[in-house]
mmCIF file of C-alpha atoms in Angstrom:
data_model
loop_
_atom_site.group_PDB
_atom_site.id
_atom_site.type_symbol
_atom_site.label_atom_id
_atom_site.label_comp_id
_atom_site.label_asym_id
_atom_site.label_seq_id
_atom_site.Cartn_x
_atom_site.Cartn_y
_atom_site.Cartn_z
ATOM 1 C CA MET A 152 -51.082 -175.423 -136.094
ATOM 2 C CA LYS A 153 -50.446 -178.581 -137.832
ATOM 3 C CA GLN A 154 -47.313 -179.362 -139.665
ATOM 4 C CA ARG A 155 -48.926 -179.305 -143.100
ATOM 5 C CA ALA A 156 -50.352 -175.929 -142.520
ATOM 6 C CA LYS A 157 -46.920 -174.547 -141.350
ATOM 7 C CA TRP A 158 -45.616 -175.742 -144.769
ATOM 8 C CA GLY A 159 -48.496 -173.928 -146.392
ATOM 9 C CA VAL A 160 -47.664 -170.653 -144.693
ATOM 10 C CA PHE A 161 -44.183 -171.073 -145.483
ATOM 11 C CA TRP A 162 -44.691 -171.675 -149.305
ATOM 12 C CA LEU A 163 -47.222 -168.851 -149.272
ATOM 13 C CA VAL A 164 -44.499 -166.303 -148.271
ATOM 14 C CA ILE A 165 -41.716 -167.848 -150.528
ATOM 15 C CA GLY A 166 -44.276 -167.859 -153.521
ATOM 16 C CA LEU A 167 -44.919 -164.073 -152.819
ATOM 17 C CA PHE A 168 -41.365 -163.258 -152.801
ATOM 18 C CA ALA A 169 -40.544 -165.357 -155.866
ATOM 19 C CA GLY A 170 -43.541 -163.953 -157.770
ATOM 20 C CA GLY A 171 -42.743 -160.499 -156.840
ATOM 21 C CA TYR A 172 -39.133 -160.776 -157.876
ATOM 22 C CA ALA A 173 -40.146 -162.310 -161.120
ATOM 23 C CA LEU A 174 -42.427 -159.582 -161.853
ATOM 24 C CA TRP A 175 -40.363 -156.872 -160.498
ATOM 25 C CA GLY A 176 -37.532 -158.036 -162.656
ATOM 26 C CA VAL A 177 -39.439 -157.959 -165.729
ATOM 27 C CA PHE A 178 -40.322 -154.339 -165.093
ATOM 28 C CA ASN A 179 -36.484 -153.433 -164.761
ATOM 29 C CA GLY A 180 -36.570 -152.984 -161.019
ATOM 30 C CA VAL A 181 -33.809 -155.567 -160.542
ATOM 31 C CA TYR A 182 -31.853 -154.453 -163.566
ATOM 32 C CA ARG A 183 -30.490 -151.701 -161.495
ATOM 33 C CA TYR A 184 -28.728 -154.021 -159.263
ATOM 34 C CA PHE A 185 -27.891 -156.973 -161.606
ATOM 35 C CA PRO A 186 -27.115 -155.431 -165.183
ATOM 36 C CA SER A 187 -27.559 -158.863 -166.853
ATOM 37 C CA GLU A 188 -31.084 -159.463 -168.298
ATOM 38 C CA PRO A 189 -30.704 -163.230 -168.908
ATOM 39 C CA VAL A 190 -29.522 -163.821 -165.263
ATOM 40 C CA ILE A 191 -32.335 -161.853 -163.829
ATOM 41 C CA LEU A 192 -34.792 -163.808 -165.980
ATOM 42 C CA SER A 193 -33.221 -167.240 -165.266
ATOM 43 C CA LEU A 194 -33.285 -166.490 -161.388
ATOM 44 C CA GLY A 195 -37.087 -165.406 -161.815
ATOM 45 C CA VAL A 196 -37.865 -168.603 -163.495
ATOM 46 C CA LEU A 197 -35.891 -170.791 -161.103
ATOM 47 C CA GLY A 198 -37.631 -169.257 -158.150
ATOM 48 C CA CYS A 199 -40.981 -169.561 -159.600
ATOM 49 C CA VAL A 200 -40.679 -173.041 -160.646
ATOM 50 C CA ILE A 201 -39.363 -174.008 -157.065
ATOM 51 C CA SER A 202 -42.173 -172.140 -155.447
ATOM 52 C CA LEU A 203 -44.894 -173.693 -157.805
ATOM 53 C CA ILE A 204 -43.691 -177.209 -156.648
ATOM 54 C CA GLY A 205 -43.771 -176.380 -153.222
ATOM 55 C CA ILE A 206 -47.332 -174.660 -153.290
ATOM 56 C CA VAL A 207 -48.816 -177.644 -155.240
ATOM 57 C CA TRP A 208 -47.376 -179.833 -152.615
ATOM 58 C CA SER A 209 -48.846 -177.905 -149.776
ATOM 59 C CA PHE A 210 -52.278 -177.563 -151.260
ATOM 60 C CA PRO A 211 -54.006 -180.789 -149.610
ATOM 61 C CA ARG A 212 -55.601 -180.523 -146.232
ATOM 62 C CA GLN A 213 -55.148 -176.819 -145.857
ATOM 63 C CA SER A 214 -57.685 -174.492 -144.064
ATOM 64 C CA TRP A 215 -60.023 -172.550 -146.567
ATOM 65 C CA GLY A 216 -58.453 -168.969 -145.729
ATOM 66 C CA LEU A 217 -54.796 -170.534 -146.494
ATOM 67 C CA PHE A 218 -56.125 -172.426 -149.413
ATOM 68 C CA VAL A 219 -57.495 -169.078 -150.998
ATOM 69 C CA GLY A 220 -54.150 -167.397 -150.160
ATOM 70 C CA LEU A 221 -52.167 -170.322 -151.843
ATOM 71 C CA VAL A 222 -54.476 -170.256 -155.116
ATOM 72 C CA LEU A 223 -53.888 -166.477 -155.432
ATOM 73 C CA VAL A 224 -50.185 -166.749 -154.841
ATOM 74 C CA PHE A 225 -50.163 -169.639 -157.317
ATOM 75 C CA TRP A 226 -51.423 -167.593 -160.086
ATOM 76 C CA LEU A 227 -48.977 -164.745 -159.217
ATOM 77 C CA VAL A 228 -46.123 -167.237 -159.407
ATOM 78 C CA LEU A 229 -47.384 -168.943 -162.399
ATOM 79 C CA ILE A 230 -47.784 -165.547 -164.284
ATOM 80 C CA GLY A 231 -44.153 -164.563 -163.318
ATOM 81 C CA ALA A 232 -42.736 -167.719 -164.555
ATOM 82 C CA VAL A 233 -44.572 -167.725 -167.864
ATOM 83 C CA VAL A 234 -43.582 -163.994 -168.337
ATOM 84 C CA ASN A 235 -39.975 -164.454 -167.451
ATOM 85 C CA GLY A 236 -39.836 -167.760 -169.576
ATOM 86 C CA LEU A 237 -41.073 -166.152 -172.692
ATOM 87 C CA LEU A 238 -38.739 -163.093 -172.183
ATOM 88 C CA LEU A 239 -35.865 -165.379 -171.785
ATOM 89 C CA TRP A 240 -36.676 -167.323 -174.661
ATOM 90 C CA PHE A 241 -37.290 -164.365 -177.056
ATOM 91 C CA GLY A 242 -33.842 -162.975 -175.700
ATOM 92 C CA GLN A 243 -32.290 -166.202 -176.734
ATOM 93 C CA THR A 244 -33.789 -166.613 -180.210
ATOM 94 C CA VAL A 245 -34.365 -163.008 -181.441
ATOM 95 C CA THR A 246 -31.112 -161.218 -182.127
ATOM 96 C CA GLY A 247 -30.851 -157.802 -180.326
ATOM 97 C CA PHE A 248 -34.042 -158.531 -178.164
ATOM 98 C CA TYR A 249 -32.163 -157.534 -174.903
#
């Protein structure tokens, strides 16, 4: 396995974890462990942004199977980042949103 393909697998796994955490945090799964909604959403956005950078960096020169997986994880992470970002923004601008 080439070095670039290894990075693709690495970012695929990290993206799955970041996107899963972001969406799990939105549906209050993480709230039981961390009782601060802005912290949960901020960590979700941060993890998703870092994962998106890594996924986009590892797109070139991947095999088709890994490329398809990276595209699917890219959409999962992008949706997680957008949802977390919107909820964080609403919570900071709308009084009593949390």
